[in-house]
Amino acid sequence: MKAVLGWAAALASLATLSLPGALQARTPGEDPLWDAARAEIWTKELAIYEGRGRGDLSLYLGNTARDYLAWPPFNEVPKGNEGLQATGAQMAGKTQERLEMTFLDMALNGDTAVVYYKTHRTMRADGTPADEHFEVTHTWVRQDGTWKVLGGMARARPLR
């Protein structure tokens, strides 16, 4: 499933979570627990990026698990919440990012899920045109009944 982010587009994309043709290994309705986890987690992923497009990482920070650690594509090493807060401060006022998100698949085992998706950024947050493709995984855990991001990794998509 693709989602072009901007506020209205993100909300519109939520309605397409179970459309046929989504790039997923499972058929909607095959596993209700998987479907529910996917819907909840993908909604949170879209909201995190929508906030990022406004220069606001508070939704991301509010959805991180204890001991969160992730590896952004341009960092030499993974970073935790402190690094995410610093990035958020640098993003203040930079609200022009535009990107598409395409859900690929999700692994689910109990209270742990790994979501796989790709993004295509066509404009950076400062308004600079771009044509950047990334591959992303986020590992989510259910803490106190709520899905939270525990870790992740993103990379620039290699030429294939």
Coordinates of C-alpha atoms in Angstrom, one line a residue:
M1 CA 0.0 0.0 0.0
K2 CA 1.3 3.4 -0.9
A3 CA 0.6 6.6 1.1
V4 CA 1.6 10.0 -0.1
L5 CA 2.1 12.1 3.0
G6 CA 0.7 15.4 3.6
W7 CA -1.9 15.6 6.3
A8 CA -5.0 14.9 4.2
A9 CA -3.3 12.2 2.2
A10 CA -2.2 10.4 5.3
L11 CA -5.8 10.3 6.6
A12 CA -7.1 9.2 3.2
S13 CA -4.5 6.4 3.1
L14 CA -5.8 5.0 6.4
A15 CA -9.0 4.0 4.6
T16 CA -7.1 1.8 2.2
L17 CA -5.4 -0.5 4.7
S18 CA -7.2 -3.6 3.4
L19 CA -7.4 -2.9 -0.3
P20 CA -6.5 -5.8 -2.6
G21 CA -3.1 -5.5 -4.3
A22 CA -1.2 -4.4 -1.1
L23 CA 2.3 -5.8 -1.1
Q24 CA 1.8 -8.2 1.7
A25 CA 2.3 -11.9 2.2
R26 CA -1.1 -12.4 3.9
T27 CA -4.6 -12.0 2.6
P28 CA -6.7 -9.6 4.7
G29 CA -8.9 -11.6 7.0
E30 CA -6.6 -14.6 7.0
D31 CA -5.3 -13.8 10.5
P32 CA -7.4 -11.3 12.5
L33 CA -4.7 -10.7 15.1
W34 CA -2.2 -9.9 12.3
D35 CA -4.7 -7.7 10.6
A36 CA -5.4 -5.7 13.8
A37 CA -1.7 -5.3 14.6
R38 CA -0.9 -4.2 11.1
A39 CA -3.7 -1.7 11.1
E40 CA -2.7 -0.2 14.4
I41 CA 1.0 -0.2 13.7
W42 CA 0.7 1.2 10.1
T43 CA -1.6 3.9 11.3
K44 CA 1.1 4.9 13.8
E45 CA 3.8 4.8 11.2
L46 CA 1.8 7.1 8.9
A47 CA 1.1 9.5 11.8
I48 CA 4.8 9.6 12.8
Y49 CA 5.8 10.6 9.3
E50 CA 3.0 13.1 9.0
G51 CA 4.3 14.8 12.1
R52 CA 7.8 14.7 10.8
G53 CA 6.5 16.4 7.6
R54 CA 5.4 19.2 10.0
G55 CA 8.8 19.4 11.6
D56 CA 7.4 17.7 14.7
L57 CA 8.8 14.5 16.1
S58 CA 6.7 14.5 19.3
L59 CA 4.5 11.6 17.9
Y60 CA 7.6 9.6 17.2
L61 CA 9.0 10.3 20.6
G62 CA 5.6 9.5 22.2
N63 CA 5.6 6.1 20.5
T64 CA 9.0 4.9 21.5
A65 CA 9.5 1.9 23.8
R66 CA 11.8 1.7 26.8
D67 CA 15.3 1.2 25.5
Y68 CA 14.5 2.5 22.0
L69 CA 17.4 2.5 19.6
A70 CA 17.3 3.0 15.8
W71 CA 19.7 3.5 12.9
P72 CA 18.8 6.3 10.5
P73 CA 20.3 6.1 7.0
F74 CA 22.8 9.0 7.4
N75 CA 24.0 8.2 10.9
E76 CA 27.3 6.4 11.5
V77 CA 25.8 4.6 14.6
P78 CA 22.3 3.9 16.0
K79 CA 20.7 6.5 18.3
G80 CA 18.1 6.5 21.0
N81 CA 15.6 9.1 22.2
E82 CA 18.3 11.7 22.9
G83 CA 19.3 11.6 19.3
L84 CA 15.7 11.7 18.2
Q85 CA 15.1 14.7 20.4
A86 CA 18.2 16.5 18.9
T87 CA 16.9 15.7 15.4
G88 CA 13.5 17.1 16.3
A89 CA 15.1 20.4 17.5
Q90 CA 16.9 20.7 14.1
M91 CA 13.7 20.1 12.2
A92 CA 11.8 23.0 13.9
G93 CA 10.2 25.1 11.1
K94 CA 11.2 22.7 8.3
T95 CA 7.8 21.6 7.1
Q96 CA 8.1 21.0 3.4
E97 CA 9.1 17.3 3.3
R98 CA 7.0 15.2 0.9
L99 CA 7.3 11.4 0.6
E100 CA 5.4 8.3 -0.3
M101 CA 5.3 5.3 2.0
T102 CA 4.7 1.8 0.7
F103 CA 3.9 -0.9 3.2
L104 CA 5.6 -4.2 2.2
D105 CA 5.0 -6.7 4.9
M106 CA 5.0 -7.4 8.6
A107 CA 6.3 -10.3 10.8
L108 CA 4.3 -10.8 14.0
N109 CA 5.1 -13.1 16.9
G110 CA 3.2 -12.4 20.1
D111 CA 3.9 -8.9 21.4
T112 CA 6.6 -8.2 18.8
A113 CA 6.2 -7.1 15.2
V114 CA 8.6 -6.0 12.5
V115 CA 7.2 -3.8 9.8
Y116 CA 8.9 -3.5 6.4
Y117 CA 8.2 -0.6 4.1
K118 CA 9.9 1.8 1.6
T119 CA 9.7 5.5 1.2
H120 CA 10.3 7.8 -1.7
R121 CA 11.1 11.4 -0.7
T122 CA 10.5 14.0 -3.4
M123 CA 11.1 17.1 -1.3
R124 CA 13.3 17.5 1.8
A125 CA 12.0 19.3 4.9
D126 CA 13.7 22.6 3.8
G127 CA 12.0 22.6 0.4
T128 CA 14.9 21.2 -1.6
P129 CA 13.7 18.9 -4.4
A130 CA 14.8 15.3 -4.0
D131 CA 14.5 11.9 -5.5
E132 CA 15.5 9.7 -2.6
H133 CA 14.4 6.1 -2.0
F134 CA 14.8 4.4 1.4
E135 CA 14.1 0.9 2.8
V136 CA 12.9 0.9 6.4
T137 CA 12.2 -1.6 9.2
H138 CA 10.7 -0.8 12.5
T139 CA 10.4 -3.3 15.3
W140 CA 7.4 -2.7 17.5
V141 CA 6.6 -4.2 20.9
R142 CA 3.4 -4.2 22.9
Q143 CA 4.1 -2.4 26.2
D144 CA 1.3 -1.9 28.7
G145 CA -1.2 -2.8 25.9
T146 CA 0.2 -0.3 23.4
W147 CA 2.4 -0.8 20.4
K148 CA 5.7 1.1 20.7
V149 CA 8.7 1.3 18.4
L150 CA 11.6 -0.5 20.0
G151 CA 14.1 -0.2 17.1
G152 CA 14.6 0.2 13.5
M153 CA 16.9 0.6 10.6
A154 CA 16.6 2.6 7.4
R155 CA 19.0 2.7 4.5
A156 CA 19.2 4.4 1.1
R157 CA 17.8 1.9 -1.4
P158 CA 20.7 0.3 -3.2
L159 CA 20.7 0.2 -7.0
R160 CA 19.4 -3.2 -8.1

